[in-house]
Short mmCIF file of C-alpha atoms and ligand atoms in Angstrom, two decimals:
data_model
loop_
_atom_site.label_atom_id
_atom_site.label_comp_id
_atom_site.label_asym_id
_atom_site.label_seq_id
_atom_site.Cartn_x
_atom_site.Cartn_y
_atom_site.Cartn_z
CA UNK A 23 -65.18 24.43 19.24
CA UNK A 24 -64.94 27.44 16.77
CA UNK A 25 -64.75 27.13 12.99
CA UNK A 26 -60.96 29.20 11.65
CA UNK A 27 -61.33 31.60 8.45
CA UNK A 28 -60.46 28.94 6.30
CA UNK A 29 -63.45 27.48 6.42
CA UNK A 30 -65.17 26.98 3.31
CA UNK A 31 -68.92 28.16 3.35
CA UNK A 32 -69.00 31.76 4.21
CA UNK A 33 -72.54 31.93 6.57
CA UNK A 34 -74.71 34.90 7.51
CA UNK A 35 -76.79 35.74 9.66
CA UNK A 36 -79.73 38.41 9.90
CA UNK A 37 -81.68 39.35 13.22
CA UNK A 38 -84.16 41.06 12.66
CA UNK A 39 -86.15 44.16 14.60
CA UNK A 40 -89.03 46.16 13.78
CA UNK A 41 -92.11 45.75 11.26
CA UNK A 42 -93.08 43.47 8.05
CA UNK A 43 -90.97 45.82 6.20
CA UNK A 44 -87.58 45.00 7.66
CA UNK A 45 -88.38 41.23 8.15
CA UNK A 46 -89.69 42.25 4.12
CA UNK A 47 -85.86 43.97 3.93
CA UNK A 48 -84.30 41.24 5.91
CA UNK A 49 -85.81 38.27 3.46
CA UNK A 50 -84.38 40.58 0.71
CA UNK A 51 -80.61 40.88 2.11
CA UNK A 52 -81.02 37.41 2.22
CA UNK A 53 -81.83 35.93 -1.06
CA UNK A 54 -78.92 38.17 -2.47
CA UNK A 55 -75.79 37.39 -0.35
CA UNK A 56 -77.34 33.47 -1.23
CA UNK A 57 -76.75 34.76 -4.89
CA UNK A 58 -73.52 36.03 -4.29
CA UNK A 59 -72.93 32.81 -3.08
CA UNK A 60 -73.43 33.36 1.00
CA UNK A 61 -75.01 30.13 3.03
CA UNK A 62 -77.66 30.99 6.07
CA UNK A 63 -76.02 30.06 9.06
CA UNK A 64 -78.40 28.95 12.29
CA UNK A 65 -77.59 31.43 14.91
CA UNK A 66 -74.81 34.36 15.29
CA UNK A 67 -72.36 32.10 17.18
CA UNK A 68 -71.69 30.01 13.77
CA UNK A 69 -72.05 32.70 11.09
CA UNK A 70 -68.24 34.61 9.59
CA UNK A 71 -71.23 37.77 8.83
CA UNK A 72 -73.99 39.00 11.40
CA UNK A 73 -76.05 41.31 9.86
CA UNK A 74 -79.01 43.64 12.31
CA UNK A 75 -81.88 44.84 11.36
CA UNK A 76 -82.76 47.29 12.83
CA UNK A 77 -85.98 49.57 14.27
CA UNK A 78 -86.51 53.33 15.52
CA UNK A 79 -89.96 53.40 15.62
CA UNK A 80 -90.17 53.62 20.02
CA UNK A 81 -86.75 53.72 22.13
CA UNK A 82 -87.08 50.15 23.14
CA UNK A 83 -86.78 49.18 20.33
CA UNK A 84 -83.34 51.03 19.29
CA UNK A 85 -82.19 49.68 22.56
CA UNK A 86 -82.63 46.62 21.80
CA UNK A 87 -80.80 46.34 18.87
CA UNK A 88 -77.48 48.67 20.54
CA UNK A 89 -77.23 45.94 23.73
CA UNK A 90 -77.14 42.97 20.80
CA UNK A 91 -74.60 44.82 19.62
CA UNK A 92 -72.69 44.86 22.74
CA UNK A 93 -73.43 41.26 22.93
CA UNK A 94 -71.52 40.45 19.24
CA UNK A 95 -68.77 42.57 20.09
CA UNK A 96 -67.80 39.70 22.49
CA UNK A 97 -68.48 37.32 20.17
CA UNK A 98 -65.44 39.21 18.05
CA UNK A 99 -63.12 38.35 20.59
CA UNK A 100 -63.86 34.86 20.02
CA UNK A 101 -64.12 34.59 16.70
CA UNK A 102 -61.99 37.86 15.48
CA UNK A 103 -62.65 37.34 11.16
CA UNK A 104 -66.14 38.04 11.81
CA UNK A 105 -67.60 40.77 10.39
CA UNK A 106 -70.37 42.82 11.79
CA UNK A 107 -73.59 45.63 9.97
CA UNK A 108 -76.54 46.50 10.59
CA UNK A 109 -79.00 47.80 8.50
CA UNK A 110 -83.14 49.28 8.56
CA UNK A 111 -84.50 51.89 10.40
CA UNK A 112 -81.74 52.98 13.08
CA UNK A 113 -79.49 52.45 10.41
CA UNK A 114 -80.07 55.48 8.69
CA UNK A 115 -80.93 57.35 12.41
CA UNK A 116 -77.79 56.45 13.76
CA UNK A 117 -75.31 54.70 11.52
CA UNK A 118 -72.34 57.38 11.24
CA UNK A 119 -72.41 57.97 14.75
CA UNK A 120 -72.28 53.71 15.48
CA UNK A 121 -69.84 53.38 13.26
CA UNK A 122 -67.87 55.53 14.65
CA UNK A 123 -68.51 54.95 18.19
CA UNK A 124 -68.56 50.93 18.26
CA UNK A 125 -65.69 49.26 17.08
CA UNK A 126 -66.43 46.21 15.93
CA UNK A 127 -69.30 47.46 14.18
CA UNK A 128 -68.00 47.16 10.29
CA UNK A 129 -70.80 48.52 7.62
CA UNK A 130 -74.01 50.57 7.85
CA UNK A 131 -76.83 50.33 5.42
CA UNK A 132 -79.86 53.00 4.74
CA UNK A 133 -82.73 51.58 3.87
CA UNK A 134 -82.72 52.14 0.56
CA UNK A 135 -79.00 50.99 -0.20
CA UNK A 136 -80.31 46.85 0.39
CA UNK A 137 -78.70 45.83 -2.91
CA UNK A 138 -75.77 47.17 -1.99
CA UNK A 139 -75.29 44.45 0.78
CA UNK A 140 -73.09 41.63 -1.24
CA UNK A 141 -70.39 44.05 -2.24
CA UNK A 142 -69.34 46.08 0.48
CA UNK A 143 -69.68 43.41 2.45
CA UNK A 144 -66.96 42.11 -0.28
CA UNK A 145 -65.12 45.15 0.31
CA UNK A 146 -65.17 45.04 3.82
CA UNK A 147 -63.60 41.30 4.40
CA UNK A 148 -61.34 42.36 1.03
CA UNK A 149 -60.05 45.92 2.42
CA UNK A 150 -61.24 45.18 6.26
CA UNK A 151 -62.00 49.00 5.74
CA UNK A 152 -65.54 50.44 7.85
CA UNK A 153 -68.61 51.02 5.11
CA UNK A 154 -71.98 53.15 5.47
CA UNK A 155 -74.28 53.43 2.83
CA UNK A 156 -76.69 55.88 4.44
CA UNK A 157 -78.38 57.59 0.68
CA UNK A 158 -82.05 57.14 0.03
CA UNK A 159 -82.44 54.87 -2.52
CA UNK A 160 -85.71 54.31 -5.93
CA UNK A 161 -88.28 52.54 -5.36
CA UNK A 162 -86.95 50.55 -8.73
CA UNK A 163 -82.96 50.09 -7.12
CA UNK A 164 -82.48 45.75 -7.21
CA UNK A 165 -83.29 44.14 -4.79
CA UNK A 166 -87.05 45.10 -3.62
CA UNK A 167 -87.45 42.10 -5.36
CA UNK A 168 -85.71 39.91 -4.07
CA UNK A 169 -86.97 35.91 -2.89
CA UNK A 170 -85.94 32.78 -1.64
CA UNK A 171 -87.16 29.77 -2.17
CA UNK A 172 -85.51 27.18 0.19
CA UNK A 173 -85.35 28.16 3.68
CA UNK A 174 -87.96 30.79 3.39
CA UNK A 175 -89.65 31.52 6.69
CA UNK A 176 -93.21 31.22 4.68
CA UNK A 177 -92.96 29.37 2.21
CA UNK A 178 -97.13 30.06 1.95
CA UNK A 179 -97.34 33.69 2.11
CA UNK A 180 -94.67 36.27 0.70
CA UNK A 181 -94.03 39.71 1.58
CA UNK A 182 -94.90 41.90 -2.02
CA UNK A 183 -93.10 46.84 -1.12
CA UNK A 184 -95.28 48.20 -3.14
CA UNK A 185 -93.50 51.64 -1.65
CA UNK A 186 -90.81 52.81 0.09
CA UNK A 187 -91.18 55.59 2.66
CA UNK A 188 -93.73 58.05 4.39
CA UNK A 189 -94.60 61.37 3.47
CA UNK A 190 -97.28 61.45 6.40
CA UNK A 191 -95.05 63.05 8.55
CA UNK A 192 -97.70 62.54 11.91
CA UNK A 193 -96.27 64.12 14.88
CA UNK A 194 -95.22 61.41 17.30
CA UNK A 195 -93.73 59.43 13.81
CA UNK A 196 -89.63 59.20 13.08
CA UNK A 197 -90.38 56.28 10.45
CA UNK A 198 -90.61 60.01 6.82
CA UNK A 199 -87.17 60.58 8.56
CA UNK A 200 -86.08 57.04 8.42
CA UNK A 201 -87.49 55.32 5.67
CA UNK A 202 -87.37 58.96 3.35
CA UNK A 203 -90.10 59.78 1.09
CA UNK A 204 -93.21 58.06 0.00
CA UNK A 205 -92.33 56.58 -3.05
CA UNK A 206 -94.47 53.92 -4.86
CA UNK A 207 -92.94 50.74 -7.56
CA UNK A 208 -94.75 50.75 -11.09
CA UNK A 209 -97.48 48.53 -11.15
CA UNK A 210 -95.84 46.47 -13.89
CA UNK A 211 -92.91 45.67 -11.44
CA UNK A 212 -95.02 44.74 -8.31
CA UNK A 213 -97.35 42.66 -10.90
CA UNK A 214 -94.81 40.60 -12.32
CA UNK A 215 -93.24 39.70 -8.90
CA UNK A 216 -96.37 38.46 -7.72
CA UNK A 217 -96.45 36.75 -11.29
CA UNK A 218 -92.97 35.44 -10.37
CA UNK A 219 -94.07 34.28 -6.61
CA UNK A 220 -97.26 32.81 -8.08
CA UNK A 221 -95.33 31.18 -10.44
CA UNK A 222 -93.38 28.93 -7.70
CA UNK A 223 -96.53 28.12 -5.76
CA UNK A 224 -96.66 30.97 -2.96
CA UNK A 225 -101.02 31.00 -2.54
CA UNK A 226 -101.26 34.22 -0.42
CA UNK A 227 -99.45 37.69 -1.46
CA UNK A 228 -99.17 39.93 1.38
CA UNK A 229 -98.77 44.09 0.76
CA UNK A 230 -96.15 46.02 2.68
CA UNK A 231 -96.11 49.96 2.76
CA UNK A 232 -96.37 52.32 5.82
CA UNK A 233 -99.93 53.86 3.60
CA UNK A 234 -100.65 51.34 1.52
CA UNK A 235 -103.56 52.97 0.06
CA UNK A 236 -101.95 55.62 -0.79
CA UNK A 237 -100.56 54.25 -3.31
CA UNK A 238 -99.83 56.44 -6.56
CA UNK A 239 -100.68 58.90 -4.97
CA UNK A 240 -96.69 59.92 -3.81
CA UNK A 241 -96.65 62.58 -1.78
CA UNK A 242 -99.91 64.54 -2.36
CA UNK A 243 -102.84 65.34 0.52
CA UNK A 244 -105.55 63.09 1.13
CA UNK A 245 -107.67 63.18 -1.61
CA UNK A 246 -111.91 63.15 -1.71
CA UNK A 247 -113.85 60.54 -0.51
CA UNK A 248 -114.85 59.12 -4.45
CA UNK A 249 -111.89 60.18 -6.18
CA UNK A 250 -110.04 56.94 -8.34
CA UNK A 251 -108.13 55.06 -6.06
CA UNK A 252 -104.59 53.36 -7.18
CA UNK A 253 -104.60 51.00 -4.69
CA UNK A 254 -107.52 49.71 -5.83
CA UNK A 255 -106.57 49.30 -9.22
CA UNK A 256 -103.46 46.75 -7.75
CA UNK A 257 -105.79 45.31 -5.76
CA UNK A 258 -108.18 44.28 -8.73
CA UNK A 259 -104.77 43.93 -11.24
CA UNK A 260 -103.27 41.30 -8.38
CA UNK A 261 -106.02 39.64 -8.24
CA UNK A 262 -106.16 38.43 -11.63
CA UNK A 263 -103.06 36.61 -11.45
CA UNK A 264 -103.99 32.11 -11.59
CA UNK A 265 -102.25 30.95 -8.52
CA UNK A 266 -102.87 34.03 -6.56
CA UNK A 267 -105.37 33.09 -3.42
CA UNK A 268 -105.57 35.31 -1.17
CA UNK A 269 -104.96 39.20 -0.66
CA UNK A 270 -103.37 41.04 2.23
CA UNK A 271 -101.89 43.95 3.04
CA UNK A 272 -100.82 46.42 5.55
CA UNK A 273 -100.86 49.29 6.56
CA UNK A 274 -102.88 51.93 4.96
CA UNK A 275 -104.53 54.86 6.42
CA UNK A 276 -107.52 56.07 7.10
CA UNK A 277 -107.30 59.08 5.07
CA UNK A 278 -107.14 57.45 1.66
CA UNK A 279 -109.74 54.93 2.48
CA UNK A 280 -111.63 55.79 0.06
CA UNK A 281 -114.71 54.51 -1.33
CA UNK A 282 -113.20 52.94 -4.18
CA UNK A 283 -111.20 51.11 -2.85
CA UNK A 284 -113.92 50.36 -0.17
CA UNK A 285 -115.10 48.17 -3.17
CA UNK A 286 -112.34 46.77 -4.74
CA UNK A 287 -111.84 45.76 -1.05
CA UNK A 288 -115.40 43.83 -0.57
CA UNK A 289 -115.97 42.83 -4.48
CA UNK A 290 -112.51 41.15 -5.14
CA UNK A 291 -112.90 37.64 -3.52
CA UNK A 292 -109.12 36.63 -3.37
CA UNK A 293 -109.07 40.47 -1.11
CA UNK A 294 -109.05 38.50 2.46
CA UNK A 295 -111.76 40.23 5.13
CA UNK A 296 -109.28 41.65 7.56
CA UNK A 297 -108.11 44.66 7.85
CA UNK A 298 -105.26 45.76 10.05
CA UNK A 299 -106.78 49.80 9.80
CA UNK A 300 -104.72 52.08 12.21
CA UNK A 301 -106.65 54.65 14.58
CA UNK A 302 -103.55 55.72 16.70
CA UNK A 303 -106.74 57.64 19.28
CA UNK A 304 -110.69 57.84 19.54
CA UNK A 305 -109.82 60.96 20.67
CA UNK A 306 -110.58 64.10 17.58
CA UNK A 307 -108.18 66.81 19.45
CA UNK A 308 -105.45 63.93 20.07
CA UNK A 309 -105.72 62.92 16.45
CA UNK A 310 -105.68 66.70 15.69
CA UNK A 311 -102.24 66.74 17.57
CA UNK A 312 -100.46 63.78 16.34
CA UNK A 313 -101.25 65.12 12.65
CA UNK A 314 -103.80 62.92 11.60
CA UNK A 315 -106.16 63.84 9.10
CA UNK A 316 -108.96 62.19 9.94
CA UNK A 317 -111.78 62.40 12.58
CA UNK A 318 -113.09 59.97 14.06
CA UNK A 319 -116.72 59.91 12.25
CA UNK A 320 -114.77 58.94 9.02
CA UNK A 321 -112.71 56.81 10.63
CA UNK A 322 -116.19 54.90 11.63
CA UNK A 323 -117.83 55.90 8.76
CA UNK A 324 -114.96 53.37 6.42
CA UNK A 325 -115.50 50.69 9.02
CA UNK A 326 -119.09 50.49 9.25
CA UNK A 327 -119.47 50.90 5.34
CA UNK A 328 -117.36 47.69 5.19
CA UNK A 329 -119.04 45.84 7.88
CA UNK A 330 -122.36 46.54 5.44
CA UNK A 331 -121.21 45.36 2.42
CA UNK A 332 -119.45 42.23 4.79
CA UNK A 333 -120.56 41.63 7.34
CA UNK A 334 -117.39 38.84 9.11
CA UNK A 335 -115.19 41.46 8.21
CA UNK A 336 -112.44 41.96 10.71
CA UNK A 337 -110.70 44.45 11.96
CA UNK A 338 -107.13 45.10 13.81
CA UNK A 339 -105.52 48.74 14.46
CA UNK A 340 -102.66 50.37 16.05
CA UNK A 341 -103.55 52.32 19.30
CA UNK A 342 -100.95 55.05 21.02
CA UNK A 343 -101.47 55.56 24.38
CA UNK A 344 -100.14 58.36 27.06
CA UNK A 345 -99.32 60.71 23.84
CA UNK A 346 -98.76 64.05 25.37
CA UNK A 347 -102.43 66.04 26.95
CA UNK A 348 -103.59 63.07 26.63
CA UNK A 349 -106.63 63.19 29.13
CA UNK A 350 -109.21 60.40 31.00
CA UNK A 351 -111.76 62.09 28.88
CA UNK A 352 -109.55 60.98 25.66
CA UNK A 353 -108.24 58.23 27.03
CA UNK A 354 -112.24 57.57 27.27
CA UNK A 355 -112.55 57.94 24.15
CA UNK A 356 -110.15 55.84 22.55
CA UNK A 357 -111.77 52.95 24.70
CA UNK A 358 -115.64 53.36 23.08
CA UNK A 359 -113.97 53.80 19.90
CA UNK A 360 -112.23 51.13 20.24
CA UNK A 361 -115.47 48.27 21.41
CA UNK A 362 -117.75 50.35 18.77
CA UNK A 363 -115.92 48.91 15.45
CA UNK A 364 -115.82 45.78 17.18
CA UNK A 365 -111.51 45.29 17.30
CA UNK A 366 -110.27 41.74 18.12
CA UNK A 367 -106.41 42.59 17.43
CA UNK A 368 -104.79 45.24 18.39
CA UNK A 369 -101.16 46.92 18.50
CA UNK A 370 -100.84 49.58 21.54
CA UNK A 371 -97.99 51.24 22.19
CA UNK A 372 -97.09 53.55 24.68
CA UNK A 373 -96.21 56.96 23.38
CA UNK A 374 -92.04 56.94 23.10
CA UNK A 375 -90.81 60.80 22.15
CA UNK A 376 -88.95 59.95 19.32
CA UNK A 377 -85.33 63.18 18.65
CA UNK A 378 -86.45 65.39 15.94
CA UNK A 379 -90.93 64.33 15.30
CA UNK A 380 -92.93 67.33 15.60
CA UNK A 381 -93.68 66.51 18.95
CA UNK A 382 -90.91 65.78 20.31
CA UNK A 383 -89.97 69.40 19.50
CA UNK A 384 -92.65 71.14 20.64
CA UNK A 385 -95.06 68.96 23.44
CA UNK A 386 -93.51 67.51 26.97
CA UNK A 387 -94.17 64.06 27.33
CA UNK A 388 -96.27 65.20 30.31
CA UNK A 389 -98.65 61.63 30.69
CA UNK A 390 -96.80 59.92 33.64
CA UNK A 391 -94.92 56.37 33.28
CA UNK A 392 -97.59 54.55 35.08
CA UNK A 393 -100.68 56.49 33.71
CA UNK A 394 -99.53 55.17 30.54
CA UNK A 395 -98.83 51.82 31.63
CA UNK A 396 -102.69 51.40 33.31
CA UNK A 397 -104.33 52.84 30.11
CA UNK A 398 -102.31 50.05 28.27
CA UNK A 399 -103.36 47.36 30.67
CA UNK A 400 -106.64 48.49 30.71
CA UNK A 401 -106.78 48.11 26.13
CA UNK A 402 -105.70 44.47 26.90
CA UNK A 403 -108.39 43.70 28.91
CA UNK A 404 -110.36 44.89 26.86
CA UNK A 405 -109.28 43.40 24.17
CA UNK A 406 -109.02 40.45 25.17
CA UNK A 407 -113.10 39.81 26.45
CA UNK A 408 -113.83 41.16 22.59
CA UNK A 409 -111.47 38.75 20.65
CA UNK A 410 -113.37 35.89 23.58
CA UNK A 411 -116.27 36.96 23.13
CA UNK A 412 -115.91 36.89 19.57
CA UNK A 413 -113.95 33.81 18.98
CA UNK A 414 -116.99 32.06 20.42
CA UNK A 415 -119.17 33.23 18.30
CA UNK A 416 -117.85 31.11 15.61
CA UNK A 417 -117.81 27.23 17.50
CA UNK A 418 -119.98 25.66 14.45
CA UNK A 419 -118.91 27.49 11.84
CA UNK A 420 -116.17 26.19 8.79
CA UNK A 421 -113.80 28.08 7.31
CA UNK A 422 -111.42 27.03 4.50
CA UNK A 423 -107.56 27.73 6.41
CA UNK A 424 -104.59 28.69 4.72
CA UNK A 425 -102.04 25.93 6.34
CA UNK A 426 -98.34 27.56 8.22
CA UNK A 427 -97.56 24.64 9.26
CA UNK A 428 -97.10 22.78 12.59
CA UNK A 429 -98.02 24.05 15.82
CA UNK A 430 -95.53 25.75 17.38
CA UNK A 431 -97.00 24.83 21.50
CA UNK A 432 -97.65 21.31 20.01
CA UNK A 433 -96.63 19.70 16.27
CA UNK A 434 -99.17 17.03 16.52
CA UNK A 435 -101.08 19.90 15.26
CA UNK A 436 -101.24 21.65 12.19
CA UNK A 437 -101.74 25.75 12.33
CA UNK A 438 -103.48 28.28 9.48
CA UNK A 439 -105.81 31.07 9.28
CA UNK A 440 -108.95 31.80 7.70
CA UNK A 441 -109.25 34.54 6.12
CA UNK A 442 -110.56 36.35 8.32
CA UNK A 443 -106.29 36.28 9.89
CA UNK A 444 -107.71 33.83 12.50
CA UNK A 445 -105.16 31.36 13.82
CA UNK A 446 -106.62 28.20 13.80
CA UNK A 447 -105.61 24.66 14.76
CA UNK A 448 -106.25 20.99 13.72
CA UNK A 449 -105.07 17.92 13.85
CA UNK A 450 -104.11 16.70 9.92
CA UNK A 451 -105.46 13.09 9.13
CA UNK A 452 -102.62 10.30 8.51
CA UNK A 453 -103.96 9.29 5.67
CA UNK A 454 -103.72 12.65 3.71
CA UNK A 455 -101.41 14.48 5.22
CA UNK A 456 -101.11 18.32 4.88
CA UNK A 457 -98.29 20.93 3.57
CA UNK A 458 -97.84 24.24 3.97
CA UNK A 459 -100.16 26.60 1.64
CA UNK A 460 -102.04 23.48 1.25
CA UNK A 461 -105.69 24.48 1.96
CA UNK A 462 -108.32 22.50 4.43
CA UNK A 463 -111.97 23.21 5.33
CA UNK A 464 -112.20 22.99 9.50
CA UNK A 465 -115.19 22.82 11.77
CA UNK A 466 -114.88 25.83 14.84
CA UNK A 467 -115.04 23.05 18.10
CA UNK A 468 -113.45 25.50 20.66
CA UNK A 469 -112.21 28.73 21.06
CA UNK A 470 -110.41 31.19 22.75
CA UNK A 471 -109.77 35.01 22.56
CA UNK A 472 -105.85 33.69 20.98
CA UNK A 473 -106.79 30.90 18.85
CA UNK A 474 -109.73 29.15 17.31
CA UNK A 475 -109.41 25.27 17.37
CA UNK A 476 -111.80 23.15 14.48
CA UNK A 477 -111.74 19.55 12.75
CA UNK A 478 -111.06 18.60 9.81
CA UNK A 479 -114.05 18.46 7.42
CA UNK A 480 -114.78 16.59 4.14
CA UNK A 481 -114.19 18.98 1.43
CA UNK A 482 -117.95 19.10 -0.61
CA UNK A 483 -115.72 19.94 -3.92
N1 SAH B 507 -97.44 53.28 8.39
C1 SAH B 507 -98.05 52.52 9.70
C2 SAH B 507 -97.86 52.40 10.78
C3 SAH B 507 -95.92 52.18 10.82
S1 SAH B 507 -95.87 52.02 12.44
C4 SAH B 507 -99.22 53.39 9.66
O1 SAH B 507 -98.99 54.69 9.62
O2 SAH B 507 -100.24 52.96 10.12
C5 SAH B 507 -96.75 51.48 13.23
C6 SAH B 507 -97.24 51.78 15.01
O3 SAH B 507 -96.34 51.78 15.47
C7 SAH B 507 -97.64 53.12 14.49
O4 SAH B 507 -98.99 52.60 13.76
C8 SAH B 507 -97.84 54.04 16.32
O5 SAH B 507 -98.93 53.85 16.41
C9 SAH B 507 -97.12 53.29 16.89
N2 SAH B 507 -95.74 54.45 16.47
C10 SAH B 507 -95.31 55.34 15.97
N3 SAH B 507 -94.42 56.33 16.37
C11 SAH B 507 -94.83 55.98 17.75
C12 SAH B 507 -94.22 56.46 19.08
N4 SAH B 507 -93.22 57.60 18.77
N5 SAH B 507 -94.89 55.94 20.63
C13 SAH B 507 -95.74 54.78 20.31
N6 SAH B 507 -95.53 54.55 19.11
C14 SAH B 507 -95.23 54.56 18.13
FE1 SF4 B 508 -95.22 56.80 10.63
FE2 SF4 B 508 -97.35 58.44 10.02
FE3 SF4 B 508 -95.90 57.84 8.15
FE4 SF4 B 508 -97.90 55.59 9.75
S1 SF4 B 508 -98.78 57.20 8.47
S2 SF4 B 508 -95.53 55.82 9.17
S3 SF4 B 508 -97.88 57.00 11.49
S4 SF4 B 508 -95.77 59.49 9.75
FE1 F3S B 509 -89.18 50.61 12.65
FE2 F3S B 509 -88.77 51.24 10.29
FE3 F3S B 509 -90.38 49.62 10.93
S1 F3S B 509 -89.23 52.06 12.19
S2 F3S B 509 -91.46 50.03 12.32
S3 F3S B 509 -88.76 49.10 11.27
S4 F3S B 509 -90.36 51.53 9.33
#
């Protein structure tokens, strides 16, 4: 049964592709729509407004969203009053062209114009016109700090954007073109947002930016290792807020990871002992071609200094396989470096040329698809072995978990994260029910490469 156009509640659904920045932007958009009288729908089929928040980072990400847009056309034939929009990186990149070529697409919102979504939707609804807002925005635009508390996906943890855009221009990457130049938000505004979240009982703050270690250094070249770090000051200031218990961030860039940041990281207890530090390649020749201004010695020196201060520190990374001209020797160098750092989590991507980027313009995509696939599989197998070994070593140890919610596989069990971002499941005590956002202590009794299994232990405090 379909509802008719006169139904009282206007319901929206946002489908998100891509990275955490997009998840955060979807949440801001949802909060703004709710503020303007919209109600969340469970899916696109019972929504009056559907927005796809899109990603352009690899060809596959764009293809998924374009396929979904086609499917939405069918829905519009059944429910002609529906409004469809796209936001995010593909909207920024190809929005104008898609708006023209896809009849049922009503609006496109660029990455800096999220605050205008309610106004644009109203206009489309009233006048049945197509609208495009694609100007790059400023870091203080209304909307960047909008949060929803009822129905938030992770009530125990909140993303906070500390900067927009990226000015690094890694040769393979489309992000600087679709997100605009780096603009850091003022520290006061970030701190106010973190305080507000803590007052709403959110214990974990997850700071977001494409290059968080360059926070406050917008558009400057990498600093020397002994330079002061505005990001380190931000971490220390957030740690002072009562109610904030854990601080995480993603992603720092190795070239901006100075000693001051290592100090803040390792000396500030609330900053979780887990770092996602994108490596991209373990070959210095490839790093140069990628326009990543660090070498493997610099990367290792950061990892070693962190481990020296904090032996339990856990590392994850991003790696691209099959970058133009990558040889077997380059690939083996990546494998060795990953082993040496001991990553037990990593996101491995097959190189995908993106139109307009330097590598796509100047370097042939010359590593065959089968070789990319094989290298991808080898790194995944390495990872599984390392993660299994690392997790087995944790059996018998006790950890504090931030409780996330019932486990997806078995609702009788609950799941949480250690400080080092490892997923652990446990069976709650029926006498003392737990909630998302609680902290519990568990002793690890079993481990797989992806999950720890723990038993609740009584709090000694
Ligand atoms: N700002 C983050 C990365 C954002 S994009 C950083 O620099 O750390 C996330 C990851 O996608 C990148 O780290 C990179 O590994 C991968 N990526 C980006 N462009 C790509 C491309 N053209 N092909 C394959 N992977 C890509
Ligand atoms: Fe892309 Fe490089 Fe910027 Fe990361 S730092 S978003 S990889 S250009
Ligand atoms: Fe994709 Fe844009 Fe994030 S291109 S990875 S959604 S910044």
